[in-house]
Short mmCIF file of C-alpha atoms and ligand atoms in Angstrom, two decimals:
data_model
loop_
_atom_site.label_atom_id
_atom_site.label_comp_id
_atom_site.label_asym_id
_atom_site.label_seq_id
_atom_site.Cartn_x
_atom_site.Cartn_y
_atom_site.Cartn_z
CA UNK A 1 -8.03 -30.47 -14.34
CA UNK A 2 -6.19 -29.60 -11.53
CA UNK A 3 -7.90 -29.26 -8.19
CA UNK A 4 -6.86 -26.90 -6.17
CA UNK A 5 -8.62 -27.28 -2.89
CA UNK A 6 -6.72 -30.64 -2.65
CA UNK A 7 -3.46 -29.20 -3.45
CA UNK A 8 -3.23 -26.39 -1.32
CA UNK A 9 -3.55 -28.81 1.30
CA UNK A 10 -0.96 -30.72 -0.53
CA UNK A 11 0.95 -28.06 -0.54
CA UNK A 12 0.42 -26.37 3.23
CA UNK A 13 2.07 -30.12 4.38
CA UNK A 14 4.97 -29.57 2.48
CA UNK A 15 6.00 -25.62 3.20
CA UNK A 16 5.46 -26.53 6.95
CA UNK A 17 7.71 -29.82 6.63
CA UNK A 18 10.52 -27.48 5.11
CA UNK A 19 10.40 -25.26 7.72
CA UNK A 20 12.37 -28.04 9.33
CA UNK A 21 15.47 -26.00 7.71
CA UNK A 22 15.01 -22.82 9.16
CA UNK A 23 14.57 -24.42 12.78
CA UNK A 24 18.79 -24.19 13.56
CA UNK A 25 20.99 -21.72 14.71
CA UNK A 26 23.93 -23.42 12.83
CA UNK A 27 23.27 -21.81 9.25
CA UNK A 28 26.34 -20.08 7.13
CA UNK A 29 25.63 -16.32 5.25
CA UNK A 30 27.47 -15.29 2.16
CA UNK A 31 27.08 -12.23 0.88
CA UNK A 32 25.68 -12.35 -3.40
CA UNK A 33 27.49 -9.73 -5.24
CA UNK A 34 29.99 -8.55 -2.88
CA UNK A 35 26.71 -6.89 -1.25
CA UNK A 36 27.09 -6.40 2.00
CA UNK A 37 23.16 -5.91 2.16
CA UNK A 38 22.10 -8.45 0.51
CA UNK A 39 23.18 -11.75 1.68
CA UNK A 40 21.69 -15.58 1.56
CA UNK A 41 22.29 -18.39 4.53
CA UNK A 42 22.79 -22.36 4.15
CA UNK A 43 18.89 -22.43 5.38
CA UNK A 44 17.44 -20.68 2.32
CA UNK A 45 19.46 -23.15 -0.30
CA UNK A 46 17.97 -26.26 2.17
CA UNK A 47 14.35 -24.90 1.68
CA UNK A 48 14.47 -24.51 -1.90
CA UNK A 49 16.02 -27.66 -2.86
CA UNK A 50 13.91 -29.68 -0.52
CA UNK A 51 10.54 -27.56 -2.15
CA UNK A 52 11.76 -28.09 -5.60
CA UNK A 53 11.53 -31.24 -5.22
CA UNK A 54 8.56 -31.97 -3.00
CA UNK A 55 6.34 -29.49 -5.26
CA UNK A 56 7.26 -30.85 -8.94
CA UNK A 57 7.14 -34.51 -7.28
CA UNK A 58 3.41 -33.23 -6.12
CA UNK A 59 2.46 -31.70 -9.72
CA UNK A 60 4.85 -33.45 -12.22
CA UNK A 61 5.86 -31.68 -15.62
CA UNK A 62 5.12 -28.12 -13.54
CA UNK A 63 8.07 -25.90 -13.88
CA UNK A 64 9.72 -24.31 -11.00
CA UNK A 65 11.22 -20.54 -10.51
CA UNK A 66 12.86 -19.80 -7.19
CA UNK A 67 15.41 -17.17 -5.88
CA UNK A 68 18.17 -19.09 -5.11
CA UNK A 69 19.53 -20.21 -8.20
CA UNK A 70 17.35 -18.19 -10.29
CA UNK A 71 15.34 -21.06 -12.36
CA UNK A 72 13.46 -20.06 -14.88
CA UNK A 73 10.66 -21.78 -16.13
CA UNK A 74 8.32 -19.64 -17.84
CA UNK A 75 7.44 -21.47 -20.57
CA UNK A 76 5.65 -24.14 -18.56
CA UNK A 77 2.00 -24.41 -18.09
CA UNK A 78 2.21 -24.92 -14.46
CA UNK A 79 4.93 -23.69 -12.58
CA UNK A 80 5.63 -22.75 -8.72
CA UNK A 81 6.99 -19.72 -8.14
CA UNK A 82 8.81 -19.51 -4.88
CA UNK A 83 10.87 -17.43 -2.03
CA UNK A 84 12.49 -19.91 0.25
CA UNK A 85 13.45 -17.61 3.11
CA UNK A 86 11.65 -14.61 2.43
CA UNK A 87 12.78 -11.60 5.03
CA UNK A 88 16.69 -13.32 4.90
CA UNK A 89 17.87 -10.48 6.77
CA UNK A 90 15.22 -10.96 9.83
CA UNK A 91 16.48 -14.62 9.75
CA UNK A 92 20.22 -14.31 9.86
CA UNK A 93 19.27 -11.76 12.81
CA UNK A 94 16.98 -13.58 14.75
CA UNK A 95 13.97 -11.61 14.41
CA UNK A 96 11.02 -14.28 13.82
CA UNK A 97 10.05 -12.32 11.18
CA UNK A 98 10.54 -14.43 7.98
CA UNK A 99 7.93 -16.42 5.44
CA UNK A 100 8.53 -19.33 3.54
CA UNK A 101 6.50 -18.13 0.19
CA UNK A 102 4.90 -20.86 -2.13
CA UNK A 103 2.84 -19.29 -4.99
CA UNK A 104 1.83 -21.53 -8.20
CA UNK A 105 0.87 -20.32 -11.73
CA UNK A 106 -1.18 -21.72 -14.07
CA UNK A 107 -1.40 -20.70 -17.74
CA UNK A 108 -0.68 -16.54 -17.27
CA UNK A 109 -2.96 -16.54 -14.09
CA UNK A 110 -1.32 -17.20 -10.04
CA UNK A 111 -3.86 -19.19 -8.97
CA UNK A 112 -2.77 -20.65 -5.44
CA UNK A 113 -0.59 -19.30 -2.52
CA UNK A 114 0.81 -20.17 1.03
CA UNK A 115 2.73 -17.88 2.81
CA UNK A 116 4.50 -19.54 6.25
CA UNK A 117 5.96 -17.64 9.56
CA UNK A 118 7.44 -20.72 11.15
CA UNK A 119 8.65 -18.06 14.08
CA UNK A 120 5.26 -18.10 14.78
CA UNK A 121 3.34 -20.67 13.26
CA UNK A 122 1.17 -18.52 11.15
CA UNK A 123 0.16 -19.93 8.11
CA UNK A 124 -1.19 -17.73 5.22
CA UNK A 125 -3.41 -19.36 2.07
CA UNK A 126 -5.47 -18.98 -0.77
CA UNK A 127 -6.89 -20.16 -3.80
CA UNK A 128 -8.56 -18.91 -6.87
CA UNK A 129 -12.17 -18.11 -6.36
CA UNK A 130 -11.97 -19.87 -3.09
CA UNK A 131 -11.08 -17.38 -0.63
CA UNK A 132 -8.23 -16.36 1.44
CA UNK A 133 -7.01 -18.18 5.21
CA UNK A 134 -5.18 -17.29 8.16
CA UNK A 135 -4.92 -20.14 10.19
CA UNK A 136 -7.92 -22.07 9.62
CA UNK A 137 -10.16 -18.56 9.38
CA UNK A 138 -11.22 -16.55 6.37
CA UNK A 139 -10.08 -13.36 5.80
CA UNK A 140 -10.76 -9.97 4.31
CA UNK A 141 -8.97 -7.10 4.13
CA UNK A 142 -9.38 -3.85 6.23
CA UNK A 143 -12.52 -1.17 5.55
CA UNK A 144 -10.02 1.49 6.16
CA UNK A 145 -10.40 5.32 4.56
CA UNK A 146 -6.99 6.51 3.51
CA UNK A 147 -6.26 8.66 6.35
CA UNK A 148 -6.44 5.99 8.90
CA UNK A 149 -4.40 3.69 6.64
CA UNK A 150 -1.09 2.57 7.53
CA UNK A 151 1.41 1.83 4.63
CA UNK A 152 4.12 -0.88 4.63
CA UNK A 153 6.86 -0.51 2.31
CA UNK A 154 10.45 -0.17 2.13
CA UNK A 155 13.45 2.15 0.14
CA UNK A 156 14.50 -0.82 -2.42
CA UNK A 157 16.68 -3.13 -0.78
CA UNK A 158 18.73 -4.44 -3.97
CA UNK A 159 18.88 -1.43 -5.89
CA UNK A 160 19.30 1.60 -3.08
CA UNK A 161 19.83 4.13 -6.50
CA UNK A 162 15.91 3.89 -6.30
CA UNK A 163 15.47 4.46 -2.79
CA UNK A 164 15.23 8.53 -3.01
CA UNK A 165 11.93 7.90 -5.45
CA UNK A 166 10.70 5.77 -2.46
CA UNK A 167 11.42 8.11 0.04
CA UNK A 168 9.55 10.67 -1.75
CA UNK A 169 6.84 8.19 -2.44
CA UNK A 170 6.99 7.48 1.05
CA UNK A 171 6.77 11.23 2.49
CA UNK A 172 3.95 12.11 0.36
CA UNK A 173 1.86 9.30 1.10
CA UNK A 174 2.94 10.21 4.84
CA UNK A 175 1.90 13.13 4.67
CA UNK A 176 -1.84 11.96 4.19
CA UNK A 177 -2.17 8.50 5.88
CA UNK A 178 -1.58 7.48 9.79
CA UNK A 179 1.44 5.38 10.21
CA UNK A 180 4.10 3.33 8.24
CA UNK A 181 5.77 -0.30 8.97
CA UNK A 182 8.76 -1.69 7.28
CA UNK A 183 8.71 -5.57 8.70
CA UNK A 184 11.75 -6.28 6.50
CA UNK A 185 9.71 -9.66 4.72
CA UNK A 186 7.44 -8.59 1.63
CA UNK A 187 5.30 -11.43 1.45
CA UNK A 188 4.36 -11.95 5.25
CA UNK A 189 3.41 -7.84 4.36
CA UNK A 190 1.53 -8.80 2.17
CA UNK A 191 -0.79 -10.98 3.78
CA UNK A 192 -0.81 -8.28 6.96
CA UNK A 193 -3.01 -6.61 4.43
CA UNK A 194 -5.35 -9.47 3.41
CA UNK A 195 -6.06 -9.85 7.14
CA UNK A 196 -6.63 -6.11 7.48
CA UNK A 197 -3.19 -5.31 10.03
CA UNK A 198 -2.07 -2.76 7.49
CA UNK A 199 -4.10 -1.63 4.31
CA UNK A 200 -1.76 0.01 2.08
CA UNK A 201 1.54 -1.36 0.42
CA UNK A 202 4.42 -0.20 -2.18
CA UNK A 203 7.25 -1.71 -2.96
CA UNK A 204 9.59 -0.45 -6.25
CA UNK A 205 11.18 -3.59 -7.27
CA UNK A 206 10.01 -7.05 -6.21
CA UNK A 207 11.08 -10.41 -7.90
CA UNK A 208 8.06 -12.64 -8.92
CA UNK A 209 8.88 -14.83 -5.42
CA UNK A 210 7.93 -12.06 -3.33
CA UNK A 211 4.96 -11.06 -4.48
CA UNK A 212 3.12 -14.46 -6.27
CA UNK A 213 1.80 -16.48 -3.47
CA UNK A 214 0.55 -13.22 -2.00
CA UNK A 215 -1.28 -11.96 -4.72
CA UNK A 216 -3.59 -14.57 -4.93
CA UNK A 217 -3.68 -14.13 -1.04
CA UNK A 218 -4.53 -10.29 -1.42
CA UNK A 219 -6.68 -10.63 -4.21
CA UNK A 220 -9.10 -13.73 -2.34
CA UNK A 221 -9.01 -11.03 0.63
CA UNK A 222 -10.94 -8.37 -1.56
CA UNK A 223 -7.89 -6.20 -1.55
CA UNK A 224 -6.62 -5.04 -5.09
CA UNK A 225 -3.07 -5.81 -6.55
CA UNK A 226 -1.02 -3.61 -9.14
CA UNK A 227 1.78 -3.12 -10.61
CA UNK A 228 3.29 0.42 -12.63
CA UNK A 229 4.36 0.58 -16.39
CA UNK A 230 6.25 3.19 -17.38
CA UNK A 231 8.43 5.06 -20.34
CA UNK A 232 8.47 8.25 -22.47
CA UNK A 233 7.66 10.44 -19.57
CA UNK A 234 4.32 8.63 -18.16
CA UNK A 235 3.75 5.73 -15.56
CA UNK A 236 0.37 4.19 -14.87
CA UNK A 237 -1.26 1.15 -13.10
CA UNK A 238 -1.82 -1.76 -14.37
CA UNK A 239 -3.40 -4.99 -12.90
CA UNK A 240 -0.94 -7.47 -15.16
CA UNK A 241 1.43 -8.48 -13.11
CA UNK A 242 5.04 -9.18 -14.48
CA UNK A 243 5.71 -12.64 -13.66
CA UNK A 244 9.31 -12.85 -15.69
CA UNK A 245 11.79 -9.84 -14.52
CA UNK A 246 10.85 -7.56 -10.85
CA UNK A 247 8.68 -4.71 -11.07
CA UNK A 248 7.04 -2.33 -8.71
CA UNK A 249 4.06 -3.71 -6.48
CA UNK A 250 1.46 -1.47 -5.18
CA UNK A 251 -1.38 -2.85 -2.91
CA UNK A 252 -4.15 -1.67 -0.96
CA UNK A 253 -7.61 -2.39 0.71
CA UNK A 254 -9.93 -0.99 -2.29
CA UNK A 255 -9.31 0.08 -5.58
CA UNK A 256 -10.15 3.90 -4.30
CA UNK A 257 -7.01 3.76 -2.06
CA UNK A 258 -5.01 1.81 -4.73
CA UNK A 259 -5.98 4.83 -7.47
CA UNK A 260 -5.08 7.38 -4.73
CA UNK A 261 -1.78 5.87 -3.93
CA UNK A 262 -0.67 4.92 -7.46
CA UNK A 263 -1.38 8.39 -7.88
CA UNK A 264 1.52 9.80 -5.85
CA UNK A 265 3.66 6.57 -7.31
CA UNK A 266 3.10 7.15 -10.89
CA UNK A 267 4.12 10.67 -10.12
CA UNK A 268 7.32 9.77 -8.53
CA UNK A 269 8.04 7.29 -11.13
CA UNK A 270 7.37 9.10 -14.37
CA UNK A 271 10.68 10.20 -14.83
CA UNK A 272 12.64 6.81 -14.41
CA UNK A 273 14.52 4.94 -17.01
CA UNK A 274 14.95 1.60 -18.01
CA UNK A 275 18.51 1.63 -17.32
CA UNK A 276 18.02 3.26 -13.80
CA UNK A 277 15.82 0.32 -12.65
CA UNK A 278 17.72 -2.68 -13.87
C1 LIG B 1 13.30 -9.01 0.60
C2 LIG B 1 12.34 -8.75 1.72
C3 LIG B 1 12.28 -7.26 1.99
C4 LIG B 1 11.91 -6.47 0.79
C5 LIG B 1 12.82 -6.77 -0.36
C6 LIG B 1 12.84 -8.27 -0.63
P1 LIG B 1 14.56 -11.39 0.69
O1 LIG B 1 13.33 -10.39 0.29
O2 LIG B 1 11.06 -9.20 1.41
O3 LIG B 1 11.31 -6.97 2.96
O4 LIG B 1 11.97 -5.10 1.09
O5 LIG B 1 12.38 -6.07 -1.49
O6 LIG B 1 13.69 -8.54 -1.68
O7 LIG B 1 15.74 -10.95 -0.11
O8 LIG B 1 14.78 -11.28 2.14
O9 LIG B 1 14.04 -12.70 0.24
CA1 LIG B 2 12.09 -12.04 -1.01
CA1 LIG B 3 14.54 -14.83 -0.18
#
């Protein structure tokens, strides 16, 4: 049996020992698909490799998935599930703004996560049934009613054919909350939320590194974590998360605000097709 208290401290020692990579100014970019928008540096190749092999030295046999290089290891039992420079765009720009994101699953369930700012030192963690940590200090998401809420989200980065449903999804929900915030790194989001900064949170497309470390983070917080399935006309919630190909992530402080805001998504999303959101 694993124990996960241990690890996450395990773990915590390694994700701030590769920050060591993202501490230069001498990194290269290259752009991935001839995408001018959506680009990797040097640094996020150096914390990957170097996690890869710290974490499945730490647990060995676990499997490892991670966006640079795309590794797939879904069949294992255990297997970490990570974004090595998450927020790539802050980086390359200077904008202390980025999160090295570690999330592990175990069987079908994400059981621990550590999310990392090394900008600022701010160190994000959680474990099943153990509760969530900023720093040292438990945390819980906001009380917030949805009019006082303010929404992070963004208009779908890699596919920007989607990013008229998110405006739309955006407006509406606008239209009845206080304030938005697009920080530019999902997972550092994310845990804005489980320490009650922001208490609402969409995103249309998000790889399984961008949202697993932070859904066990969100979920240890009290907050509520879903995702949208959809075809034939209909969308609805639903609290599976899709661990194997992106999907849309919706997030907020209680499952009243969730309902109310995967409201206006489903609508938005009803009419999309497979072959739109690939
Ligand atoms: C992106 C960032 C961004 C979000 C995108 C992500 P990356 O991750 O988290 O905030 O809007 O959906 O893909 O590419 O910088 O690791
Ligand atoms: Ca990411
Ligand atoms: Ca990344």
């Amino acid at each position: 049996m694993i124990d996960l208290l241990k690890l996450v401290e395990q773990v915590k020692d390694i994700v701030r020992e590769a920050s060591k990579f993202t501490r230069t100014d001498s990194f290269s970019i290259t752009e991935k698909e001839g995408e001018s928008w959506n680009i990797v540096t040097s640094a996020d190749v150096a914390v990957q490799d170097f996690l890869q092999q710290k974490l499945q030295e730490l647990v060995p046999g676990s499997g490892f998935e991670g966006e640079e290089k795309h590794m797939m290891d879904i069949d294992k039992e255990i297997c970490w599930i990570v974004d090595p420079i998450d927020g790539t765009t802050n980086f390359a720009r200077g904008m202390q703004q980025s999160g090295i994101s570690v999330g592990m699953r175990q069987g079908k369930d994400l059981v621990l996560g550590v999310v990392y700012n090394p900008d600022h030192d701010d160190l994000f963690w959680a474990t099943k049934g153990n509760g969530a940590f900023h720093n040292g200090k438990r945390v819980h998401v906001s009380k917030m009613d949805f009019e006082h809420s303010v929404i992070c989200t963004a208009l779908s980065l890699y596919r920007k054919n989607l990013a008229e449903i998110c405006s739309n999804v955006l407006n509406e929900t606008y239209q009845q909350c206080a304030d938005f915030r697009r920080f530019g790194v999902a997972s550092l989001e994310m845990c804005y939320l489980a320490v009650g900064r922001v208490d609402l949170y969409f995103e249309i497309r998000l790889y399984p590194w961008d949202f697993a470390a932070s859904a066990v983070i969100i979920r240890e917080a009290g907050g509520c974590i879903s995702t949208v399935k959809w075809g034939n006309g209909k969308a609805e919630l639903s609290d599976d998360l899709i661990l194997d190909v992106p999907s849309p992530i919706l997030i907020a402080n209680s499952r009243a605000n969730l309902e109310r805001l995967g409201s206006i998504v489903t609508k938005h999303m009803a009419g999309l097709t497979e072959a739109d959101y690939k």
